[in-house]
DNA sequence: ACCTGAACACCGTTCAAGT
DNA sequence: ACCTGAACACCGTTCAAGT
């Protein structure tokens, strides 16, 4: 009927990635899923990389959907991180790809959302960068472990979800100390 | 002359990965580097995955080399993490691979080394698991970003190394609080 | 045992040719 | 403009055949 749309393509790609991971996603497999020839897919998506960037953006956008803020800054940020790990973790191999191309995929909305929460709590500008940077590494590492880590409940005998949660609290505890410093006296912006 | 050894193969693989990354490493390219036919390489290494596991083990082993402990537990662990990120970061794509196969690559020595440091500092057993888990996610996320993150000094306008360092301190600050709890009263092992 | 060289079943990407 | 189908230059892996 109608011509192939980007939304259809991204949806089909997500379905395939959820099942067989980024490596299992094949331009041929995607075309079959869409019911078109290989060339047709390439007519809409110039390259597999571009396709994955579209998927990454789609996932991020799903996370940054508006939701009523509940709790203090830590609770709000934590909820966002858990949702992010949850959503992205469902697509094996995507986290690593998204991390390697944050600048292409990370939406300004979500970033601003996080910055606003921390700024409103009283974090200094440099602290916001530190906290968000740490969270990026942490969440990426969690989700980047591939299916074995993100999807599985238990890994190597330990509860991954609980471990992720506990580590997040560790990070927030450290951030809280830094916030106290910010709220009290100024800290020099790191000696040169 | 002598037959191909595993050490030669791993060394050649590391050289190639350092230059073109895990994805750029090809069994054919490796064979050329070794000066043998493709089949010869496969005679010693059954699969590319096995080869990468060997490389991963090699990198971890390089990190866990004995060094005199300097400073408190935080300083010691931090030094290990920085060295780990440093070494692994030099091989684009390896961090993600190693994280996805920790059980295959992570040497018992290094793990024990870390456990000993934390236990000696007074951390409870459950806290040790939490701290090491958090560190694993964090360091992996840092190194998993591929060449764009681990290799580059600056990324997206920010100093990656500084960001990594600051986040590590955040994590240690949180861990220190938990250590204080451990040293004082007991904490219930997480409500069910 | 160790190695060669060719093959097989895939990839991503391109492109003439159709409508 | 949108799509088809075949091709190109690769992969990882296998395997008969040589020494």
PDB file of C-alpha atoms in Angstrom, chain B residues 88-155:
ATOM      1  CA  UNK B  88      41.866  -1.745  28.302  1.00  0.00           C
ATOM      2  CA  UNK B  89      41.017   1.649  26.873  1.00  0.00           C
ATOM      3  CA  UNK B  90      43.976   1.303  24.558  1.00  0.00           C
ATOM      4  CA  UNK B  91      42.195  -1.540  22.752  1.00  0.00           C
ATOM      5  CA  UNK B  92      39.001  -0.225  21.149  1.00  0.00           C
ATOM      6  CA  UNK B  93      36.066  -2.550  21.580  1.00  0.00           C
ATOM      7  CA  UNK B  94      37.766  -4.820  24.102  1.00  0.00           C
ATOM      8  CA  UNK B  95      36.055  -3.402  27.190  1.00  0.00           C
ATOM      9  CA  UNK B  96      32.601  -4.224  25.930  1.00  0.00           C
ATOM     10  CA  UNK B  97      33.734  -7.673  24.984  1.00  0.00           C
ATOM     11  CA  UNK B  98      35.407  -8.297  28.301  1.00  0.00           C
ATOM     12  CA  UNK B  99      32.385  -7.077  30.244  1.00  0.00           C
ATOM     13  CA  UNK B 100      30.110  -9.376  28.298  1.00  0.00           C
ATOM     14  CA  UNK B 101      32.421 -12.247  29.162  1.00  0.00           C
ATOM     15  CA  UNK B 102      33.686 -11.371  32.627  1.00  0.00           C
ATOM     16  CA  UNK B 103      33.375 -14.921  33.797  1.00  0.00           C
ATOM     17  CA  UNK B 104      35.688 -16.037  30.999  1.00  0.00           C
ATOM     18  CA  UNK B 105      38.270 -13.296  31.296  1.00  0.00           C
ATOM     19  CA  UNK B 106      38.293 -11.840  34.804  1.00  0.00           C
ATOM     20  CA  UNK B 107      41.174 -13.491  36.655  1.00  0.00           C
ATOM     21  CA  UNK B 108      40.625 -14.759  40.172  1.00  0.00           C
ATOM     22  CA  UNK B 109      43.859 -13.039  41.201  1.00  0.00           C
ATOM     23  CA  UNK B 110      42.617  -9.543  40.466  1.00  0.00           C
ATOM     24  CA  UNK B 111      39.247 -10.211  42.062  1.00  0.00           C
ATOM     25  CA  UNK B 112      40.900 -11.562  45.176  1.00  0.00           C
ATOM     26  CA  UNK B 113      43.240  -8.611  45.258  1.00  0.00           C
ATOM     27  CA  UNK B 114      40.289  -6.227  45.325  1.00  0.00           C
ATOM     28  CA  UNK B 115      38.330  -8.259  47.856  1.00  0.00           C
ATOM     29  CA  UNK B 116      41.352  -8.359  50.152  1.00  0.00           C
ATOM     30  CA  UNK B 117      41.848  -4.619  50.036  1.00  0.00           C
ATOM     31  CA  UNK B 118      38.208  -3.929  50.894  1.00  0.00           C
ATOM     32  CA  UNK B 119      37.977  -6.652  53.527  1.00  0.00           C
ATOM     33  CA  UNK B 120      41.122  -5.403  55.196  1.00  0.00           C
ATOM     34  CA  UNK B 121      39.611  -1.916  55.328  1.00  0.00           C
ATOM     35  CA  UNK B 122      36.645  -3.301  57.239  1.00  0.00           C
ATOM     36  CA  UNK B 123      33.933  -3.600  54.590  1.00  0.00           C
ATOM     37  CA  UNK B 124      31.233  -6.162  55.258  1.00  0.00           C
ATOM     38  CA  UNK B 125      30.903  -8.978  52.777  1.00  0.00           C
ATOM     39  CA  UNK B 126      27.717  -7.640  51.204  1.00  0.00           C
ATOM     40  CA  UNK B 127      29.280  -4.196  50.918  1.00  0.00           C
ATOM     41  CA  UNK B 128      32.270  -5.627  49.118  1.00  0.00           C
ATOM     42  CA  UNK B 129      29.966  -7.150  46.529  1.00  0.00           C
ATOM     43  CA  UNK B 130      28.116  -3.868  46.140  1.00  0.00           C
ATOM     44  CA  UNK B 131      31.262  -1.778  45.758  1.00  0.00           C
ATOM     45  CA  UNK B 132      32.951  -4.168  43.332  1.00  0.00           C
ATOM     46  CA  UNK B 133      29.749  -4.477  41.314  1.00  0.00           C
ATOM     47  CA  UNK B 134      29.413  -0.723  41.070  1.00  0.00           C
ATOM     48  CA  UNK B 135      33.029  -0.399  40.037  1.00  0.00           C
ATOM     49  CA  UNK B 136      32.590  -3.028  37.362  1.00  0.00           C
ATOM     50  CA  UNK B 137      29.674  -1.206  35.824  1.00  0.00           C
ATOM     51  CA  UNK B 138      31.378   2.125  36.099  1.00  0.00           C
ATOM     52  CA  UNK B 139      34.739   1.166  34.644  1.00  0.00           C
ATOM     53  CA  UNK B 140      33.139  -0.909  31.913  1.00  0.00           C
ATOM     54  CA  UNK B 141      30.896   1.943  30.918  1.00  0.00           C
ATOM     55  CA  UNK B 142      33.898   4.220  30.706  1.00  0.00           C
ATOM     56  CA  UNK B 143      35.942   1.858  28.593  1.00  0.00           C
ATOM     57  CA  UNK B 144      33.048   0.464  26.571  1.00  0.00           C
ATOM     58  CA  UNK B 145      32.462   3.739  24.787  1.00  0.00           C
ATOM     59  CA  UNK B 146      34.882   2.663  22.123  1.00  0.00           C
ATOM     60  CA  UNK B 147      37.691   4.750  20.707  1.00  0.00           C
ATOM     61  CA  UNK B 148      35.624   7.907  20.919  1.00  0.00           C
ATOM     62  CA  UNK B 149      35.545   7.745  24.692  1.00  0.00           C
ATOM     63  CA  UNK B 150      38.402   5.726  26.077  1.00  0.00           C
ATOM     64  CA  UNK B 151      41.122   6.809  23.703  1.00  0.00           C
ATOM     65  CA  UNK B 152      40.169  10.431  23.287  1.00  0.00           C
ATOM     66  CA  UNK B 153      41.268  13.001  25.840  1.00  0.00           C
ATOM     67  CA  UNK B 154      38.336  15.247  25.191  1.00  0.00           C
ATOM     68  CA  UNK B 155      34.890  14.158  24.209  1.00  0.00           C
TER      69      UNK B 155
END
